[in-house]
XYZ file of C-alpha atoms in Angstrom:
533
model
C 62.913 -35.947 15.122
C 60.192 -37.908 15.310
C 57.944 -38.795 18.878
C 58.377 -41.618 19.986
C 56.101 -44.131 20.134
C 53.662 -44.709 22.887
C 53.986 -47.847 25.094
C 51.173 -50.363 26.520
C 51.387 -53.629 29.139
C 48.605 -55.372 28.118
C 49.015 -58.781 29.450
C 50.516 -59.956 32.676
C 51.352 -63.608 34.342
C 52.960 -65.095 37.317
C 54.160 -68.242 39.024
C 53.583 -68.621 42.902
C 57.087 -68.086 44.283
C 58.351 -70.618 46.233
C 61.161 -71.782 48.375
C 64.146 -73.380 46.150
C 63.718 -77.009 45.800
C 60.121 -76.665 46.566
C 58.346 -75.943 42.993
C 58.167 -79.115 40.730
C 60.119 -78.495 37.240
C 62.561 -76.201 36.167
C 62.564 -72.721 34.877
C 61.849 -73.432 31.224
C 58.185 -74.992 33.311
C 57.956 -71.862 35.449
C 58.363 -69.499 32.358
C 55.994 -71.343 30.232
C 53.024 -70.917 33.158
C 54.068 -67.409 33.163
C 54.374 -66.443 29.669
C 50.705 -68.225 28.586
C 49.160 -66.494 31.242
C 50.464 -63.554 29.867
C 49.827 -64.395 26.442
C 45.774 -65.447 28.034
C 45.351 -62.480 29.876
C 46.164 -60.211 26.308
C 44.212 -62.112 24.326
C 46.998 -62.887 21.490
C 49.035 -66.170 20.476
C 52.781 -65.981 20.710
C 52.748 -65.814 17.227
C 52.228 -62.222 17.585
C 55.385 -62.021 19.345
C 57.816 -60.387 17.368
C 60.925 -59.954 19.842
C 61.618 -61.198 23.203
C 63.683 -60.214 26.156
C 64.345 -63.141 28.883
C 66.091 -61.813 32.354
C 68.053 -64.374 34.590
C 70.691 -63.967 37.007
C 71.883 -67.720 37.406
C 72.039 -70.145 34.265
C 73.841 -70.746 31.446
C 74.317 -68.319 28.126
C 70.491 -69.685 26.343
C 68.694 -69.918 29.325
C 66.109 -67.036 27.261
C 65.667 -69.391 23.948
C 65.316 -72.835 26.260
C 62.452 -71.617 27.919
C 60.644 -69.743 25.375
C 60.868 -72.313 23.187
C 58.360 -74.376 25.772
C 56.171 -71.874 23.773
C 57.030 -71.827 20.641
C 59.841 -71.563 17.996
C 59.249 -68.950 15.506
C 62.963 -67.840 14.707
C 61.780 -64.650 16.291
C 64.962 -62.356 18.169
C 65.823 -63.423 22.025
C 67.576 -61.298 23.544
C 69.112 -62.711 27.729
C 69.531 -60.404 30.047
C 71.418 -60.018 32.906
C 71.844 -56.699 35.420
C 71.654 -58.443 39.042
C 68.673 -57.798 40.537
C 67.122 -55.069 38.585
C 67.173 -57.879 35.383
C 63.441 -58.397 34.806
C 62.477 -54.455 34.844
C 66.083 -53.900 32.747
C 64.182 -56.866 30.180
C 61.026 -55.103 30.277
C 63.104 -51.702 29.610
C 64.704 -52.981 26.565
C 61.169 -54.451 25.621
C 59.528 -50.781 25.851
C 62.813 -49.449 23.751
C 62.069 -52.027 20.943
C 58.435 -50.836 20.326
C 59.185 -47.043 20.915
C 61.587 -47.049 18.394
C 59.268 -48.659 16.335
C 61.404 -51.858 15.727
C 58.392 -53.899 16.880
C 54.839 -53.672 17.581
C 54.215 -56.445 20.232
C 57.230 -57.429 22.403
C 57.372 -60.641 25.165
C 59.256 -59.814 28.486
C 60.320 -62.561 30.629
C 61.444 -63.455 33.934
C 62.507 -66.114 35.727
C 65.465 -67.724 37.990
C 66.219 -71.152 39.907
C 68.035 -70.323 43.156
C 70.213 -72.172 45.667
C 69.295 -72.597 48.913
C 71.023 -70.089 51.700
C 72.446 -66.386 50.915
C 73.634 -65.466 47.546
C 77.089 -65.977 46.773
C 79.648 -65.604 44.312
C 79.910 -68.073 41.352
C 82.731 -67.604 40.351
C 86.339 -67.173 42.151
C 88.780 -66.861 39.001
C 88.697 -63.692 38.112
C 87.398 -60.188 39.110
C 84.351 -59.399 41.392
C 81.929 -57.071 39.946
C 81.183 -56.095 43.543
C 84.393 -55.773 44.433
C 84.505 -51.550 44.784
C 81.539 -52.041 46.589
C 83.265 -53.980 48.698
C 86.393 -51.916 49.031
C 84.272 -48.204 49.465
C 81.735 -50.446 52.323
C 85.476 -51.217 54.458
C 86.569 -47.549 53.883
C 83.206 -46.686 55.517
C 84.718 -47.608 58.740
C 82.518 -50.367 59.204
C 84.164 -54.216 59.886
C 83.825 -56.974 57.873
C 81.477 -59.654 59.653
C 81.102 -63.531 59.074
C 77.437 -62.561 58.330
C 76.295 -62.595 54.121
C 77.941 -59.388 52.726
C 75.130 -58.378 51.226
C 72.997 -57.517 54.784
C 76.209 -56.611 55.949
C 75.632 -53.511 53.111
C 72.190 -53.009 53.403
C 72.386 -52.625 56.882
C 75.007 -50.694 57.771
C 73.321 -48.732 55.270
C 70.514 -48.734 57.841
C 73.224 -47.732 60.717
C 73.708 -44.703 58.752
C 69.937 -43.778 58.327
C 70.080 -44.096 62.239
C 72.838 -42.086 62.590
C 71.753 -39.287 60.560
C 68.551 -38.841 60.991
C 67.222 -40.627 64.462
C 65.828 -43.406 62.608
C 64.955 -46.352 65.016
C 65.686 -50.078 64.645
C 61.432 -49.948 65.292
C 60.653 -48.182 61.653
C 62.568 -51.059 59.815
C 60.762 -53.821 61.943
C 57.274 -51.702 61.023
C 58.160 -52.015 56.963
C 58.778 -56.080 57.738
C 55.230 -55.859 59.802
C 53.389 -54.179 57.163
C 55.099 -56.416 54.219
C 54.183 -59.779 55.683
C 50.639 -58.408 56.555
C 50.149 -57.417 52.901
C 51.328 -60.527 51.551
C 48.531 -62.227 53.458
C 46.289 -61.180 50.467
C 48.563 -62.410 47.703
C 48.223 -66.330 46.609
C 51.558 -66.031 44.911
C 53.744 -64.665 47.606
C 56.213 -66.811 48.797
C 55.076 -66.653 52.668
C 51.853 -65.501 53.240
C 51.824 -65.098 56.969
C 51.138 -62.061 58.936
C 53.796 -61.645 61.947
C 53.863 -59.653 64.784
C 56.351 -56.926 65.810
C 57.571 -58.476 68.498
C 57.952 -61.935 66.509
C 59.847 -59.775 63.676
C 62.183 -58.463 66.395
C 62.841 -61.195 68.300
C 63.609 -63.281 64.961
C 67.260 -64.517 64.830
C 69.452 -61.472 64.498
C 71.124 -60.882 60.127
C 73.375 -57.935 60.959
C 72.050 -55.291 63.262
C 69.468 -54.179 62.655
C 68.068 -56.246 60.377
C 66.602 -59.556 61.705
C 65.698 -63.016 59.881
C 61.974 -61.516 59.108
C 63.297 -58.501 57.546
C 65.033 -59.754 54.950
C 63.899 -61.555 51.340
C 64.394 -64.923 50.829
C 65.956 -66.990 48.348
C 63.048 -67.834 45.606
C 61.967 -69.776 42.537
C 59.592 -68.315 39.830
C 58.592 -66.644 36.650
C 57.498 -63.725 35.497
C 56.014 -62.179 32.042
C 54.624 -59.106 30.751
C 53.447 -58.368 27.088
C 54.766 -55.460 25.896
C 52.547 -53.437 22.676
C 52.363 -50.057 20.521
C 49.462 -48.588 20.728
C 48.693 -49.098 16.916
C 48.687 -53.064 18.259
C 46.428 -51.976 21.059
C 43.932 -50.494 18.375
C 44.293 -52.951 15.951
C 43.153 -55.737 18.881
C 40.576 -53.733 20.770
C 43.028 -53.911 24.151
C 42.319 -50.591 25.470
C 40.112 -51.932 28.082
C 43.592 -53.402 30.189
C 46.085 -51.564 28.507
C 48.659 -50.349 30.852
C 50.627 -47.382 29.740
C 54.140 -47.201 29.900
C 53.878 -43.240 30.898
C 57.939 -43.212 31.648
C 60.603 -45.594 32.748
C 64.346 -44.601 33.534
C 67.780 -46.241 34.230
C 70.923 -45.320 36.294
C 73.943 -47.041 37.272
C 76.485 -45.901 40.314
C 78.168 -42.448 40.337
C 81.638 -41.471 41.498
C 79.384 -40.727 44.863
C 78.502 -44.085 45.231
C 83.094 -45.087 46.249
C 83.824 -41.547 47.118
C 81.590 -40.292 49.576
C 81.961 -43.215 52.108
C 78.157 -43.335 52.984
C 76.662 -46.857 53.323
C 73.539 -45.458 51.794
C 74.649 -44.331 48.776
C 76.933 -47.360 48.307
C 73.465 -49.343 48.138
C 72.218 -46.933 45.528
C 70.583 -43.871 47.295
C 72.038 -41.966 44.631
C 71.129 -43.769 41.668
C 67.809 -44.434 42.916
C 67.344 -40.562 43.736
C 69.000 -39.896 39.612
C 66.299 -42.760 38.178
C 63.526 -41.030 40.257
C 64.022 -37.383 39.250
C 64.400 -37.857 35.910
C 61.301 -40.367 35.372
C 59.025 -38.221 36.967
C 60.543 -35.286 35.072
C 59.882 -37.389 31.564
C 56.545 -37.819 33.107
C 55.176 -34.587 33.575
C 54.496 -36.066 37.099
C 55.497 -35.746 41.038
C 56.030 -38.258 43.583
C 52.476 -37.113 45.080
C 50.324 -38.106 42.491
C 51.432 -42.023 43.190
C 48.605 -43.927 44.922
C 50.717 -47.324 44.652
C 54.372 -48.527 44.752
C 55.857 -51.536 44.046
C 59.804 -50.837 45.563
C 62.513 -52.927 46.146
C 62.835 -53.912 49.569
C 65.379 -57.058 49.374
C 65.998 -55.755 53.563
C 63.571 -53.364 55.639
C 66.586 -50.468 55.465
C 66.319 -49.992 51.415
C 63.094 -49.454 51.824
C 63.168 -46.845 54.322
C 66.091 -45.147 52.114
C 64.131 -45.502 48.869
C 60.943 -43.893 50.429
C 63.363 -40.600 49.962
C 65.363 -41.250 47.223
C 62.309 -41.754 45.111
C 61.048 -38.578 46.816
C 58.065 -40.369 48.581
C 58.774 -37.870 51.474
C 62.045 -35.463 52.459
C 65.450 -36.704 53.365
C 65.051 -38.006 56.973
C 61.345 -37.911 57.093
C 60.689 -41.580 56.306
C 60.949 -42.668 60.137
C 57.916 -39.840 60.469
C 56.172 -41.103 57.390
C 56.326 -44.782 58.843
C 54.889 -43.858 62.002
C 52.028 -42.081 60.174
C 51.083 -44.562 58.306
C 51.203 -43.068 54.683
C 53.042 -46.327 53.826
C 49.691 -48.609 53.759
C 46.312 -49.167 53.143
C 44.771 -45.681 54.561
C 47.634 -43.271 53.958
C 49.119 -41.446 51.419
C 50.553 -44.358 49.275
C 50.145 -47.963 49.236
C 53.924 -49.329 49.448
C 54.067 -53.159 48.463
C 50.934 -54.394 47.874
C 52.213 -57.593 46.871
C 54.211 -57.852 50.200
C 57.397 -56.654 48.429
C 60.772 -58.617 47.791
C 60.868 -59.589 51.828
C 57.459 -61.425 52.010
C 56.407 -62.045 48.208
C 59.741 -63.679 47.534
C 63.079 -62.355 45.036
C 63.376 -64.746 42.246
C 66.231 -62.191 40.711
C 65.315 -62.009 37.024
C 61.460 -62.574 37.871
C 61.379 -59.514 40.505
C 60.834 -56.666 38.208
C 57.978 -58.780 36.282
C 56.598 -59.913 39.445
C 55.932 -55.475 40.209
C 55.027 -55.147 36.850
C 52.427 -57.641 37.104
C 51.255 -56.839 40.605
C 51.178 -52.946 39.208
C 48.976 -53.635 36.406
C 46.456 -55.624 38.251
C 46.169 -52.878 40.512
C 45.469 -50.005 37.984
C 43.366 -52.498 35.957
C 41.254 -53.141 39.249
C 41.989 -56.560 39.363
C 43.918 -57.030 42.862
C 41.528 -58.474 44.664
C 41.608 -58.128 48.667
C 45.129 -56.172 47.709
C 43.545 -53.888 45.817
C 44.370 -50.120 46.629
C 41.501 -47.641 46.214
C 41.210 -45.353 43.004
C 45.028 -46.447 42.185
C 45.529 -44.140 39.207
C 49.359 -43.890 38.927
C 51.971 -46.550 39.705
C 55.790 -46.449 40.641
C 58.002 -49.259 40.299
C 61.605 -49.370 41.273
C 64.120 -52.264 41.186
C 67.585 -52.223 42.084
C 70.326 -54.300 41.914
C 73.847 -53.798 43.381
C 76.981 -53.608 41.208
C 74.576 -51.842 39.627
C 71.554 -50.683 38.016
C 68.234 -49.220 38.843
C 65.271 -49.076 36.910
C 62.418 -46.571 38.053
C 59.072 -47.218 36.263
C 55.692 -45.090 36.111
C 52.312 -46.559 35.037
C 48.883 -45.591 34.098
C 45.787 -47.155 32.636
C 45.932 -46.168 28.969
C 42.805 -45.479 27.913
C 40.071 -45.014 30.795
C 37.197 -43.782 29.058
C 37.721 -47.301 27.052
C 37.761 -49.344 29.861
C 34.847 -50.882 31.184
C 37.000 -51.836 34.511
C 35.074 -54.921 35.223
C 36.052 -56.448 38.185
C 37.066 -53.520 39.963
C 36.641 -52.754 43.071
C 37.660 -48.961 44.223
C 35.705 -47.285 46.843
C 34.095 -44.302 46.148
C 34.266 -41.107 48.420
C 31.203 -41.251 50.883
C 29.840 -38.246 48.907
C 29.160 -39.686 46.069
C 27.922 -42.512 44.088
C 25.518 -43.454 46.889
C 22.520 -45.280 46.067
C 18.665 -43.970 47.128
C 18.053 -41.420 49.438
C 19.479 -42.861 52.845
C 19.226 -40.274 56.197
C 22.127 -41.701 57.505
C 24.554 -40.334 55.038
C 25.061 -36.936 56.915
C 26.076 -38.923 59.508
C 28.853 -40.294 57.765
C 29.473 -37.291 56.419
C 29.826 -35.270 59.486
C 31.977 -38.118 60.878
C 34.274 -38.068 57.724
C 34.673 -34.395 58.813
C 35.674 -34.959 62.068
C 38.013 -37.513 61.246
C 39.499 -35.448 58.731
C 40.262 -32.768 61.730
C 41.287 -34.891 64.285
C 41.547 -38.337 62.469
C 45.165 -38.898 64.224
C 43.552 -39.270 67.587
C 40.426 -41.440 66.752
C 42.835 -43.824 64.969
C 45.029 -43.803 68.549
C 41.405 -44.726 70.478
C 39.456 -46.822 68.660
C 42.254 -48.725 66.295
C 39.626 -50.835 63.876
C 37.425 -50.796 61.195
C 34.117 -50.374 61.169
C 31.663 -51.957 58.145
C 28.382 -50.661 58.092
C 25.763 -52.379 56.135
C 22.469 -50.130 55.968
C 19.330 -51.323 54.338
C 16.564 -48.957 53.440
C 13.876 -51.162 51.230
C 15.086 -53.579 49.219
C 18.393 -51.310 48.597
C 21.696 -51.470 50.890
C 24.262 -49.300 51.447
C 28.394 -49.786 53.081
C 30.184 -47.168 54.483
C 33.799 -48.301 56.002
C 34.621 -46.010 58.971
C 38.748 -46.768 59.179
C 39.966 -45.522 62.893
C 42.620 -47.811 62.208
C 45.099 -46.981 59.495
C 47.258 -43.814 58.679
C 44.899 -40.868 59.793
C 41.688 -42.634 59.037
C 39.180 -42.454 56.726
C 35.702 -43.054 55.635
C 34.727 -44.153 51.774
C 31.644 -45.244 50.689
C 32.317 -49.196 49.057
C 29.836 -51.858 48.586
C 32.934 -54.088 48.008
C 34.028 -52.895 51.267
C 34.959 -54.910 54.794
C 36.053 -54.374 58.339
C 37.390 -55.079 61.713
C 33.643 -55.417 62.794
C 30.218 -54.876 60.879
C 27.138 -53.402 61.569
C 24.285 -54.464 60.423
C 21.330 -52.141 60.658
C 17.929 -50.190 59.073
C 18.667 -46.557 57.875
C 15.928 -45.311 59.951
C 17.438 -47.309 63.443
C 21.451 -46.344 62.657
C 19.845 -42.934 62.275
C 18.205 -43.192 65.546
C 21.750 -44.653 66.924
C 23.994 -41.609 65.505
C 21.312 -38.875 66.324
C 21.492 -40.202 70.015
C 17.551 -41.090 70.160
C 18.600 -44.611 71.210
C 21.947 -45.832 72.683
C 23.894 -48.778 70.970
C 23.243 -51.628 73.749
C 19.237 -50.596 74.103
C 19.548 -50.854 69.915
C 21.901 -54.246 70.159
C 19.270 -56.214 72.774
C 16.292 -54.836 70.837
C 17.731 -56.044 67.654
C 18.039 -52.980 66.109
C 21.481 -53.372 65.152
C 23.063 -56.412 63.959
C 27.157 -57.204 65.394
C 29.958 -59.616 63.820
C 33.549 -60.058 64.390
C 35.092 -58.151 66.653
C 32.584 -57.539 69.552
C 35.073 -55.571 71.656
C 35.585 -53.499 68.488
C 32.090 -52.735 68.601
C 32.121 -51.441 72.496
C 33.535 -48.441 70.811
C 31.132 -47.429 68.585
C 29.983 -44.328 70.427
C 33.744 -43.546 69.681
C 32.944 -42.673 66.073
C 29.544 -41.446 66.955
C 29.625 -37.459 65.493
C 26.982 -36.573 68.262
C 29.930 -37.642 70.866
C 33.227 -36.116 71.626
C 36.373 -38.201 71.747
């Protein structure tokens, strides 16, 4: 059997996700925007597209054609895809299979949704509900059926089971929502771009214990698109610099355990996620620890928690500890849902999988702006739909040696690529050593990010000392920012760190300038390599 062809994403496009009814136009208009952006990103025209997959849940039979016809009518095959909340990534997978099997060199995947306000409801009452077996299984767990939306109940029950089995607290689920809302502040395509406090999240309207309103994804309108091509197409068009390889991709559906083991976690897809992830990593020849950035299906905060374990990002029962360590955000082991996730970015069902794909492509290409995950090389996507289906995808930059990586914002370790002969570098090396040994204590005491702008002649070095996230870190990053910025000459900063001058003395003598959080600046001595915590 001939080896399967390699498959690459070379262009992505996305609309802003909005509350139903807020967008101008209709689903064909939004699809046109997303497709146009993806084609422009790829540097190709619609005439280059040989087949297309259109994903959506709410609409009549050929909405895909109606949407894509806004771009052109070239007579190509267009497949309409409906696979619950996993529709977008299912369309992406079908496109990949078309190329992998040699049936096309260039495929367009587009997903869109025009939704109604409020919680999801069944549209057809005169036929068997596809979720019937899941509802019955939920009743068999002994959980009472309440008046709240049924999907919220299912995922809330999964969270309750996790608490009972592993001692997880409601605060852990609230921390997920806090993180994702905080991430979304830097995402212009996000439906919500507001940072909420833990108190606001915990005290928002209780929908079904332990899920409050701010821990639940909203209904949304919007569209996303991706251009998927063969390796031959990449080389023919000179797209090596932006080609992101789909290293492995796996779909799984429900198994007997979903319905027979009286587990709320398994009813909402724990086992099928675990099966898909295990197979995907096996195909890729990688491990979860190889991943830096993840877009994960956080339809509810409880699902993000149980998915950490199902995907192998931590051991079973250890998700709470992972959250407490900050290993799910910037400065930690992984950055999970840098886009804001479904909770904050929004969840137009057919578009969600393509939005996840777009975010991870931007991250790997270094185009995520303020959301950029430093050093992102391997990306993981998880898109699940009850009923059931889950798609897990692993990406990496296809041709890193060819990529100019323009516009990339990537933090460089403090030990390399520092311009000039900075005296203060040795002190940042010492701070880095101290943080590696006592990072949690630094974070507990300091709770802030310092940006040091160090001048030496006509050169400037920028170091970021993060004593706020995870277990802390030190990076040399010319594009970095902090809660407080300390500007000084290399000579004066070295004297400060060596104890020859004191912080207050240096400030009043004009040897250091401070902008940002002045209170944090007063903690400068706490990160001094010659001081004890």
